[in-house]
Amino acid sequence: PPSHNNGEAFGAQLAGKRTTTISRQMGSRRLSQQSASSLDSWEDDELEYDFTVFYGTHTGRAKSFAYKLKQEGKTLGFNVNVVNLQVLSDDVSCLEYLLKNNRKVNCLPRNDLNVSHLCLDVSPSQTPNRAIFIISTYGDGSIGSCPNDSTRFIYWIKEKTGMMNPPGVNDDLKVENSELLKNLEYTVFGLGDSHFGSQRYNAVARMLDSSLSTLGAARFAKLGLGDASADQEWDFETWQWKTLWPFFMKEDPLLKKKFSRFQSLAELPFSVEWLGNDEILNRQYKGQVIPDPVITDNIDVSTQHYFYAVACQVIEAYDLQSYHSKRPTLYISLDIRCSSTLHKYQTGDHLHILPVNDPSRVAQVASALQLDLDSVFRLQPRTKHFKHIFPTPCTVRDLLSNYCDLSLPPQRSKLKLLSRFATNQDDAAILKRLGSSQGQVEYKKLILERHVGMMDLLTMLFPSIRMP
């Protein structure tokens, strides 16, 4: 999972041969020491936003979804603000952020007038604020298992709805606060795990969704739920494109054209600059390719750990559970001399292990894609909003070893994307089917249950795939 901005990453050498990258994320102990200005907040008080995305995350996944909404919203013409729920901690901050109105005033084209647009006579104070909440349910899935950065906000919600009080007091509070958030329109997407059972699945998101309504807020799009035991990214994309954006299309018919164009776009936000692999280049880099420096603001939030990786050795690693356990627990002993800050790790912090692919798998994929492993390339931005996804320049070997998941089953959205590059029509049709909502059963049976990874797809099952 992606780490927060305040995380660092390091790599570990496993048995002297295999390398893993591990991302370290500090818990609430460190977060509480940060000022609100160091977190995501209002980017510019003078700017007008179509809506604000509030996120609460434990591993960084909700944050990556929030910024994905922002990026795709920009493509569709929306100005989106992203805010960490940690800054909503009391009456003042909660009401300020939830009810602060930065909504744009709609302007309609008028061809029958001497002016190009006519703005609706609606003041910002009369326009409800619009918010999207993306929040995870952590641990055993109980209502109290909210992310560390959302603890105070969830406490505030439960306090205002009377959930913190003894029975009998709740009704009075509900009446008293029934219009507290009447100037807020909202929707919620939750991240959870159905493994914990239906009662605990996405409990925090479901509680937040009903509580905001109790406090007078108006739900403008139905609750969306993502399941970590299935395909969370697919759940999010389905909710996004079938529930969220269609709501805005009803308000702006012109958005349908943008939506159709966006769905058909295949162009990447970057181009590849090949630097070669000859002896002169090797002498220039002295046997090691040095990535270009990139400022934090220009790094993709979901892959930022790649930019802070350092190598450490795994001294020992084994499974504490039985061979047949469905949820293995690994014991890992690390040599922390590789990092100057790892010794600060305390209970409540998190380590994310990012394995490096086996060299034989890397070689097979490179051969299938007709790529030279020693070729050096750089990603060049095509748009001003481009966020770097991994350090470049680097070699193809580095790319396939460190930054591509070749072993785990790809998400359905990736299969649909791969169908565009299959030169065989049958391959393209099968991939498109597996990547569609109609092919969910086939995807589970043929991909998930058989543990088919990207390497299997490229080298054995669909060899007609040719990347541009």
Coordinates of C-alpha atoms in Angstrom, one line a residue:
P1 CA 0.0 0.0 0.0
P2 CA 1.2 3.6 -0.6
S3 CA 2.6 5.5 2.3
H4 CA 1.9 9.0 3.6
N5 CA 4.0 12.0 2.8
N6 CA 5.6 11.7 6.2
G7 CA 6.8 8.2 5.5
E8 CA 10.2 6.9 4.3
A9 CA 11.1 3.8 2.5
F10 CA 13.9 1.4 2.6
G11 CA 14.9 -1.8 0.8
A12 CA 16.0 -5.1 2.3
Q13 CA 18.2 -7.9 0.9
L14 CA 16.6 -11.2 1.4
A15 CA 18.9 -14.2 1.8
G16 CA 21.6 -12.2 -0.1
K17 CA 19.7 -12.6 -3.4
R18 CA 16.2 -11.3 -3.4
T19 CA 15.5 -7.6 -2.6
T20 CA 12.4 -6.1 -1.1
T21 CA 11.5 -2.5 -0.6
I22 CA 9.8 -1.6 2.6
S23 CA 7.9 1.6 3.3
R24 CA 7.8 3.0 6.8
Q25 CA 4.8 5.0 7.9
M26 CA 4.5 6.8 11.3
G27 CA 1.3 6.4 13.4
S28 CA -0.7 9.0 15.3
R29 CA 2.2 9.6 17.7
R30 CA 4.1 11.5 14.9
L31 CA 1.1 12.8 13.1
S32 CA -0.1 14.7 16.2
Q33 CA 3.2 16.6 16.3
Q34 CA 2.6 18.0 12.8
S35 CA 0.9 21.4 12.3
A36 CA -2.2 21.6 10.1
S37 CA -0.2 23.5 7.5
S38 CA 2.0 20.5 6.9
L39 CA -1.1 18.4 6.0
D40 CA -3.5 18.6 3.1
S41 CA -5.7 21.7 3.7
W42 CA -7.3 24.4 1.7
E43 CA -4.9 25.0 -1.2
D44 CA -5.9 28.6 -1.6
D45 CA -8.7 30.4 0.3
E46 CA -9.3 32.6 -2.7
L47 CA -9.9 29.7 -5.1
E48 CA -13.4 28.4 -5.8
Y49 CA -13.9 24.7 -5.8
D50 CA -16.7 22.5 -7.3
F51 CA -16.3 20.1 -4.3
T52 CA -13.8 19.0 -1.6
V53 CA -12.6 15.5 -1.1
F54 CA -12.0 14.6 2.6
Y55 CA -10.0 11.4 3.2
G56 CA -9.1 9.3 6.2
T57 CA -6.5 6.7 5.7
H58 CA -4.4 4.2 7.6
T59 CA -2.2 2.9 4.8
G60 CA -2.5 5.7 2.2
R61 CA -5.0 4.0 -0.1
A62 CA -7.9 6.4 0.6
K63 CA -5.5 9.3 0.0
S64 CA -4.5 7.9 -3.4
F65 CA -8.2 7.5 -4.3
A66 CA -8.8 11.1 -3.2
Y67 CA -6.0 12.4 -5.5
K68 CA -7.2 10.2 -8.3
L69 CA -10.6 12.0 -8.0
K70 CA -8.8 15.3 -8.1
Q71 CA -6.8 14.4 -11.2
E72 CA -9.8 12.9 -13.1
G73 CA -12.0 15.8 -12.0
K74 CA -9.5 18.3 -13.5
T75 CA -9.7 16.4 -16.8
L76 CA -13.5 16.8 -16.7
G77 CA -13.2 20.5 -15.9
F78 CA -13.7 20.5 -12.2
N79 CA -11.6 22.3 -9.6
V80 CA -11.2 19.9 -6.7
N81 CA -9.8 20.4 -3.3
V82 CA -8.3 17.6 -1.2
V83 CA -8.2 17.7 2.6
N84 CA -7.0 15.2 5.2
L85 CA -9.7 14.6 7.9
Q86 CA -7.0 15.1 10.6
V87 CA -7.5 18.9 10.3
L88 CA -11.2 18.4 11.4
S89 CA -10.6 18.0 15.1
D90 CA -13.2 20.1 17.0
D91 CA -16.4 22.3 16.6
V92 CA -14.6 25.2 15.0
S93 CA -12.5 23.2 12.5
C94 CA -15.3 20.7 11.6
L95 CA -17.9 23.4 11.0
E96 CA -15.5 25.6 9.2
Y97 CA -14.3 22.9 6.8
L98 CA -17.6 21.2 6.2
L99 CA -19.6 24.4 5.7
K100 CA -17.0 26.7 4.3
N101 CA -18.3 27.6 0.8
N102 CA -15.8 27.8 -2.0
R103 CA -18.3 26.6 -4.7
K104 CA -18.1 28.1 -8.1
V105 CA -21.1 30.1 -9.3
N106 CA -22.5 28.4 -12.4
C107 CA -22.5 30.3 -15.6
L108 CA -24.7 29.3 -18.5
P109 CA -23.9 30.0 -22.2
R110 CA -26.4 32.5 -23.8
N111 CA -26.2 32.8 -27.5
D112 CA -29.1 35.2 -27.7
L113 CA -27.4 37.9 -25.7
N114 CA -24.4 40.2 -26.4
V115 CA -22.5 38.5 -23.6
S116 CA -20.9 35.1 -23.9
H117 CA -22.2 33.8 -20.5
L118 CA -24.9 34.7 -18.0
C119 CA -24.1 33.9 -14.4
L120 CA -26.9 32.6 -12.2
D121 CA -28.0 35.1 -9.5
V122 CA -26.9 32.9 -6.7
S123 CA -24.5 34.0 -4.0
P124 CA -22.0 31.5 -2.6
S125 CA -23.6 31.7 0.8
Q126 CA -26.8 30.4 -0.7
T127 CA -25.1 27.5 -2.4
P128 CA -24.6 24.3 -0.3
N129 CA -21.0 23.2 0.1
R130 CA -20.3 19.9 -1.6
A131 CA -18.1 17.2 0.0
I132 CA -16.9 13.7 -0.9
F133 CA -15.6 11.5 2.0
I134 CA -13.3 8.6 1.4
I135 CA -12.5 6.7 4.6
S136 CA -11.3 3.3 5.6
T137 CA -12.4 0.9 8.3
Y138 CA -9.3 -0.5 10.0
G139 CA -8.6 -3.6 12.0
D140 CA -11.5 -5.8 13.1
G141 CA -14.0 -3.5 11.4
S142 CA -15.7 -2.2 14.5
I143 CA -17.3 1.3 14.3
G144 CA -14.4 2.6 16.4
S145 CA -11.8 1.3 14.1
C146 CA -11.3 4.4 12.1
P147 CA -7.9 5.6 10.7
N148 CA -5.6 7.4 13.1
D149 CA -5.9 10.6 11.2
S150 CA -9.7 10.6 11.5
T151 CA -10.1 9.8 15.2
R152 CA -11.1 13.3 16.3
F153 CA -13.4 13.9 13.4
I154 CA -15.3 10.5 14.0
Y155 CA -15.5 11.3 17.7
W156 CA -17.0 14.7 16.8
I157 CA -19.6 13.1 14.5
K158 CA -20.5 10.5 17.2
E159 CA -20.7 13.2 19.8
K160 CA -23.1 15.4 17.7
T161 CA -25.4 12.4 16.9
G162 CA -25.5 11.3 20.5
M163 CA -23.7 8.0 19.9
M164 CA -21.3 8.9 22.8
N165 CA -24.2 9.3 25.3
P166 CA -26.3 6.9 27.4
P167 CA -29.6 5.6 25.9
G168 CA -32.4 8.2 26.1
V169 CA -30.2 11.2 25.5
N170 CA -29.6 10.5 21.9
D171 CA -33.0 11.6 20.7
D172 CA -32.7 15.1 22.2
L173 CA -29.3 15.6 20.6
K174 CA -30.6 14.4 17.2
V175 CA -33.3 17.0 17.3
E176 CA -31.0 19.7 18.5
N177 CA -28.4 19.0 15.8
S178 CA -30.8 17.9 13.1
E179 CA -29.9 21.0 11.0
L180 CA -26.3 21.4 12.0
L181 CA -25.0 20.5 8.5
K182 CA -28.0 21.6 6.5
N183 CA -25.7 23.6 4.2
L184 CA -23.7 20.5 3.2
E185 CA -24.2 18.1 0.3
Y186 CA -22.2 14.9 0.5
T187 CA -21.4 11.4 -0.6
V188 CA -19.2 8.7 1.0
F189 CA -17.0 6.0 -0.3
G190 CA -15.6 3.4 2.2
L191 CA -12.7 1.1 2.1
G192 CA -13.1 -2.1 4.1
D193 CA -12.7 -5.9 4.1
S194 CA -15.6 -8.3 3.9
H195 CA -13.4 -10.9 5.6
F196 CA -14.5 -9.5 8.9
G197 CA -18.2 -10.2 8.2
S198 CA -21.2 -8.2 7.0
Q199 CA -21.8 -6.3 10.3
R200 CA -18.2 -5.0 10.5
Y201 CA -17.6 -4.5 6.8
N202 CA -17.0 -0.8 6.1
A203 CA -18.6 0.0 9.4
V204 CA -16.9 3.4 9.7
A205 CA -18.1 4.6 6.2
R206 CA -21.6 3.3 6.8
M207 CA -21.8 5.0 10.2
L208 CA -20.5 8.3 8.7
D209 CA -23.0 8.1 5.8
S210 CA -26.0 7.8 8.1
S211 CA -24.7 10.3 10.7
L212 CA -24.1 13.1 8.2
S213 CA -27.8 12.7 7.1
T214 CA -28.9 12.7 10.7
L215 CA -27.1 16.0 11.1
G216 CA -29.0 17.6 8.3
A217 CA -26.6 17.1 5.4
A218 CA -28.1 16.1 2.0
R219 CA -26.7 13.0 0.3
F220 CA -26.2 13.7 -3.4
A221 CA -24.9 10.3 -4.5
K222 CA -25.4 6.9 -2.8
L223 CA -22.8 5.3 -0.6
G224 CA -20.0 3.4 -2.3
L225 CA -18.1 0.5 -0.7
G226 CA -14.7 -1.0 -1.7
D227 CA -13.8 -4.6 -0.6
A228 CA -10.1 -5.4 0.0
S229 CA -11.0 -9.1 -0.3
A230 CA -12.2 -8.6 -3.9
D231 CA -11.1 -5.7 -6.1
Q232 CA -11.2 -2.4 -4.2
E233 CA -9.9 -0.4 -7.2
W234 CA -12.6 -1.8 -9.4
D235 CA -15.3 -1.0 -6.8
F236 CA -14.0 2.6 -6.6
E237 CA -13.9 3.1 -10.4
T238 CA -17.4 1.5 -10.7
W239 CA -18.8 3.9 -8.1
Q240 CA -17.0 6.8 -9.6
W241 CA -18.1 6.4 -13.2
K242 CA -21.6 4.9 -12.6
T243 CA -22.7 7.0 -9.5
L244 CA -20.5 10.0 -8.8
W245 CA -19.9 11.6 -12.3
P246 CA -23.4 10.8 -13.6
F247 CA -24.8 13.0 -10.9
F248 CA -22.7 16.0 -12.1
M249 CA -23.8 15.2 -15.7
K250 CA -27.4 15.8 -14.8
E251 CA -26.4 19.3 -13.7
D252 CA -24.2 20.0 -16.7
P253 CA -25.3 18.4 -20.0
L254 CA -22.0 19.5 -21.6
L255 CA -20.1 17.3 -19.2
K256 CA -21.4 14.2 -21.1
K257 CA -19.3 15.1 -24.1
K258 CA -16.2 15.5 -21.8
F259 CA -17.1 12.2 -20.1
S260 CA -17.3 10.3 -23.4
R261 CA -14.0 11.8 -24.6
F262 CA -12.3 11.0 -21.3
Q263 CA -13.5 7.4 -21.4
S264 CA -12.0 6.9 -24.9
L265 CA -8.6 8.5 -24.2
A266 CA -5.7 6.2 -24.3
E267 CA -2.9 8.8 -24.4
L268 CA -0.5 8.7 -21.5
P269 CA 0.4 11.8 -19.5
F270 CA 4.1 11.3 -20.3
S271 CA 6.4 10.3 -23.2
V272 CA 9.4 8.0 -23.1
E273 CA 12.8 9.4 -24.0
W274 CA 15.2 6.6 -24.8
L275 CA 18.8 7.5 -23.8
G276 CA 20.4 4.4 -25.2
N277 CA 22.6 1.7 -23.7
D278 CA 26.0 2.1 -25.4
E279 CA 29.4 2.3 -23.8
I280 CA 29.5 6.1 -23.8
L281 CA 26.3 6.2 -21.8
N282 CA 27.6 3.6 -19.3
R283 CA 30.7 5.7 -18.8
Q284 CA 28.6 8.8 -18.3
Y285 CA 26.7 7.1 -15.5
K286 CA 29.8 5.2 -14.2
G287 CA 27.8 2.0 -14.1
Q288 CA 24.9 3.4 -12.1
V289 CA 22.0 5.5 -13.5
I290 CA 21.3 8.5 -11.2
P291 CA 17.6 9.6 -11.3
D292 CA 16.7 13.2 -11.8
P293 CA 15.8 15.2 -8.6
V294 CA 12.1 15.6 -8.2
I295 CA 10.4 17.9 -5.7
T296 CA 7.7 16.3 -3.5
D297 CA 4.8 18.2 -5.0
N298 CA 5.6 16.6 -8.4
I299 CA 5.5 13.0 -7.1
D300 CA 2.4 10.8 -7.4
V301 CA 1.1 10.3 -3.9
S302 CA 0.4 6.5 -4.5
T303 CA 4.0 5.7 -5.5
Q304 CA 6.0 8.2 -3.5
H305 CA 7.8 5.4 -1.5
Y306 CA 9.8 4.6 -4.5
F307 CA 11.6 7.9 -4.3
Y308 CA 12.8 7.4 -0.7
A309 CA 14.0 3.8 -0.9
V310 CA 17.3 2.6 0.7
A311 CA 18.5 -1.0 0.8
C312 CA 18.5 -3.1 4.0
Q313 CA 19.2 -6.7 4.5
V314 CA 16.6 -9.2 5.7
I315 CA 18.4 -11.4 8.3
E316 CA 15.6 -13.9 8.8
A317 CA 12.0 -14.4 7.6
Y318 CA 9.5 -17.1 8.2
D319 CA 5.8 -17.7 8.6
L320 CA 4.4 -17.9 12.2
Q321 CA 1.2 -19.5 11.0
S322 CA 0.6 -23.1 9.9
Y323 CA 1.1 -24.0 6.2
H324 CA -2.7 -24.0 5.6
S325 CA -3.4 -20.6 7.1
K326 CA -5.3 -18.2 4.8
R327 CA -3.9 -15.2 6.5
P328 CA -0.1 -15.7 7.0
T329 CA 1.8 -13.8 9.6
L330 CA 5.5 -13.2 8.8
Y331 CA 8.3 -12.8 11.3
I332 CA 11.0 -10.6 9.7
S333 CA 14.3 -9.7 11.2
L334 CA 16.0 -6.6 9.6
D335 CA 19.4 -5.1 9.8
I336 CA 18.4 -1.5 10.5
R337 CA 21.9 -0.1 10.0
C338 CA 20.8 0.6 6.4
S339 CA 18.7 3.5 7.6
S340 CA 19.5 6.5 9.8
T341 CA 15.9 6.9 11.1
L342 CA 14.6 3.3 11.3
H343 CA 15.7 3.0 14.9
K344 CA 13.0 5.5 15.7
Y345 CA 10.3 3.0 14.9
Q346 CA 7.7 2.5 17.7
T347 CA 4.6 0.4 18.2
G348 CA 1.9 1.9 16.0
D349 CA 4.2 2.7 13.1
H350 CA 3.9 0.6 9.9
L351 CA 6.2 -1.2 7.5
H352 CA 5.1 -1.9 3.9
I353 CA 7.1 -4.5 2.1
L354 CA 7.5 -4.0 -1.7
P355 CA 9.2 -7.1 -3.2
V356 CA 11.6 -6.9 -6.1
N357 CA 10.8 -9.3 -9.0
D358 CA 12.8 -12.4 -9.7
P359 CA 15.4 -11.8 -12.4
S360 CA 14.2 -14.8 -14.5
R361 CA 10.6 -13.3 -14.5
V362 CA 12.0 -9.9 -15.5
A363 CA 13.9 -11.4 -18.4
Q364 CA 10.9 -13.3 -19.7
V365 CA 8.7 -10.2 -19.6
A366 CA 11.4 -8.1 -21.3
S367 CA 11.7 -10.7 -24.1
A368 CA 7.9 -10.8 -24.6
L369 CA 7.8 -7.0 -24.9
Q370 CA 10.9 -7.0 -27.1
L371 CA 12.8 -4.7 -24.7
D372 CA 16.5 -4.4 -23.9
L373 CA 17.0 -4.8 -20.2
D374 CA 20.0 -2.5 -20.3
S375 CA 18.4 0.4 -22.2
V376 CA 18.1 3.6 -20.2
F377 CA 15.0 5.9 -20.5
R378 CA 13.5 8.9 -18.9
L379 CA 9.8 9.9 -18.5
Q380 CA 9.0 13.3 -20.0
P381 CA 5.8 15.0 -18.8
R382 CA 3.2 15.8 -21.5
T383 CA 1.1 18.0 -19.2
K384 CA 1.8 20.5 -16.5
H385 CA -0.1 18.4 -14.0
F386 CA 2.0 15.3 -14.5
K387 CA 3.1 13.5 -11.3
H388 CA 6.2 11.3 -11.5
I389 CA 5.4 7.7 -10.7
F390 CA 8.9 6.4 -10.2
P391 CA 12.5 7.7 -10.4
T392 CA 14.0 8.2 -13.9
P393 CA 16.2 8.0 -15.8
C394 CA 16.5 4.2 -15.1
T395 CA 17.0 1.0 -17.0
V396 CA 14.3 -1.3 -18.3
R397 CA 15.7 -3.8 -15.8
D398 CA 15.1 -1.4 -12.9
L399 CA 11.6 -0.7 -14.2
L400 CA 10.6 -4.3 -14.4
S401 CA 12.4 -5.3 -11.2
N402 CA 11.4 -2.6 -8.9
Y403 CA 8.3 -0.7 -10.2
C404 CA 6.1 -3.3 -11.9
D405 CA 4.0 -6.0 -10.2
L406 CA 4.5 -9.1 -12.4
S407 CA 3.3 -11.7 -10.0
L408 CA 0.0 -10.7 -8.4
P409 CA -3.3 -11.0 -10.4
P410 CA -3.9 -7.7 -12.2
Q411 CA -7.0 -5.7 -11.4
R412 CA -9.8 -5.9 -13.9
S413 CA -9.3 -2.2 -15.0
K414 CA -5.8 -3.2 -16.1
L415 CA -7.1 -6.1 -18.2
K416 CA -9.5 -3.8 -20.0
L417 CA -6.6 -1.4 -20.6
L418 CA -4.4 -4.3 -21.9
S419 CA -7.1 -5.2 -24.4
R420 CA -6.3 -2.1 -26.4
F421 CA -2.8 -3.4 -27.1
A422 CA -3.6 -7.0 -28.1
T423 CA -2.9 -7.4 -31.8
N424 CA -5.0 -10.6 -32.0
Q425 CA -8.8 -9.8 -32.0
D426 CA -9.7 -12.9 -29.9
D427 CA -7.1 -11.9 -27.3
A428 CA -8.5 -8.4 -27.2
A429 CA -12.1 -9.6 -26.9
I430 CA -11.2 -12.0 -24.0
L431 CA -9.3 -9.3 -22.1
K432 CA -12.1 -6.8 -22.6
R433 CA -14.6 -9.3 -21.3
L434 CA -12.5 -10.2 -18.2
G435 CA -12.1 -6.5 -17.5
S436 CA -15.8 -5.8 -17.7
S437 CA -18.5 -6.0 -15.0
Q438 CA -20.1 -8.8 -17.1
G439 CA -16.9 -10.9 -16.8
Q440 CA -16.6 -10.7 -13.0
V441 CA -17.3 -14.5 -12.6
E442 CA -14.7 -15.4 -15.3
Y443 CA -12.2 -13.0 -13.8
K444 CA -12.5 -14.7 -10.4
K445 CA -12.3 -18.2 -11.8
L446 CA -9.6 -17.7 -14.5
I447 CA -7.4 -15.0 -13.0
L448 CA -7.8 -14.8 -9.2
E449 CA -8.3 -18.4 -8.3
R450 CA -5.5 -19.5 -10.6
H451 CA -3.3 -16.7 -9.4
V452 CA -2.5 -15.5 -12.9
G453 CA 0.0 -12.6 -12.8
M454 CA 1.0 -10.0 -15.4
M455 CA 4.0 -12.1 -16.4
D456 CA 1.7 -15.1 -17.2
L457 CA -0.6 -12.8 -19.3
L458 CA 2.2 -11.3 -21.4
T459 CA 4.4 -14.4 -21.9
M460 CA 1.9 -17.3 -22.1
L461 CA -1.8 -16.4 -22.2
F462 CA -1.9 -13.3 -24.4
P463 CA 1.4 -13.1 -26.3
S464 CA -0.1 -10.9 -29.0
I465 CA 0.0 -7.9 -26.5
R466 CA 2.4 -5.3 -27.9
M467 CA 3.1 -2.2 -25.9
P468 CA 3.7 1.0 -27.9

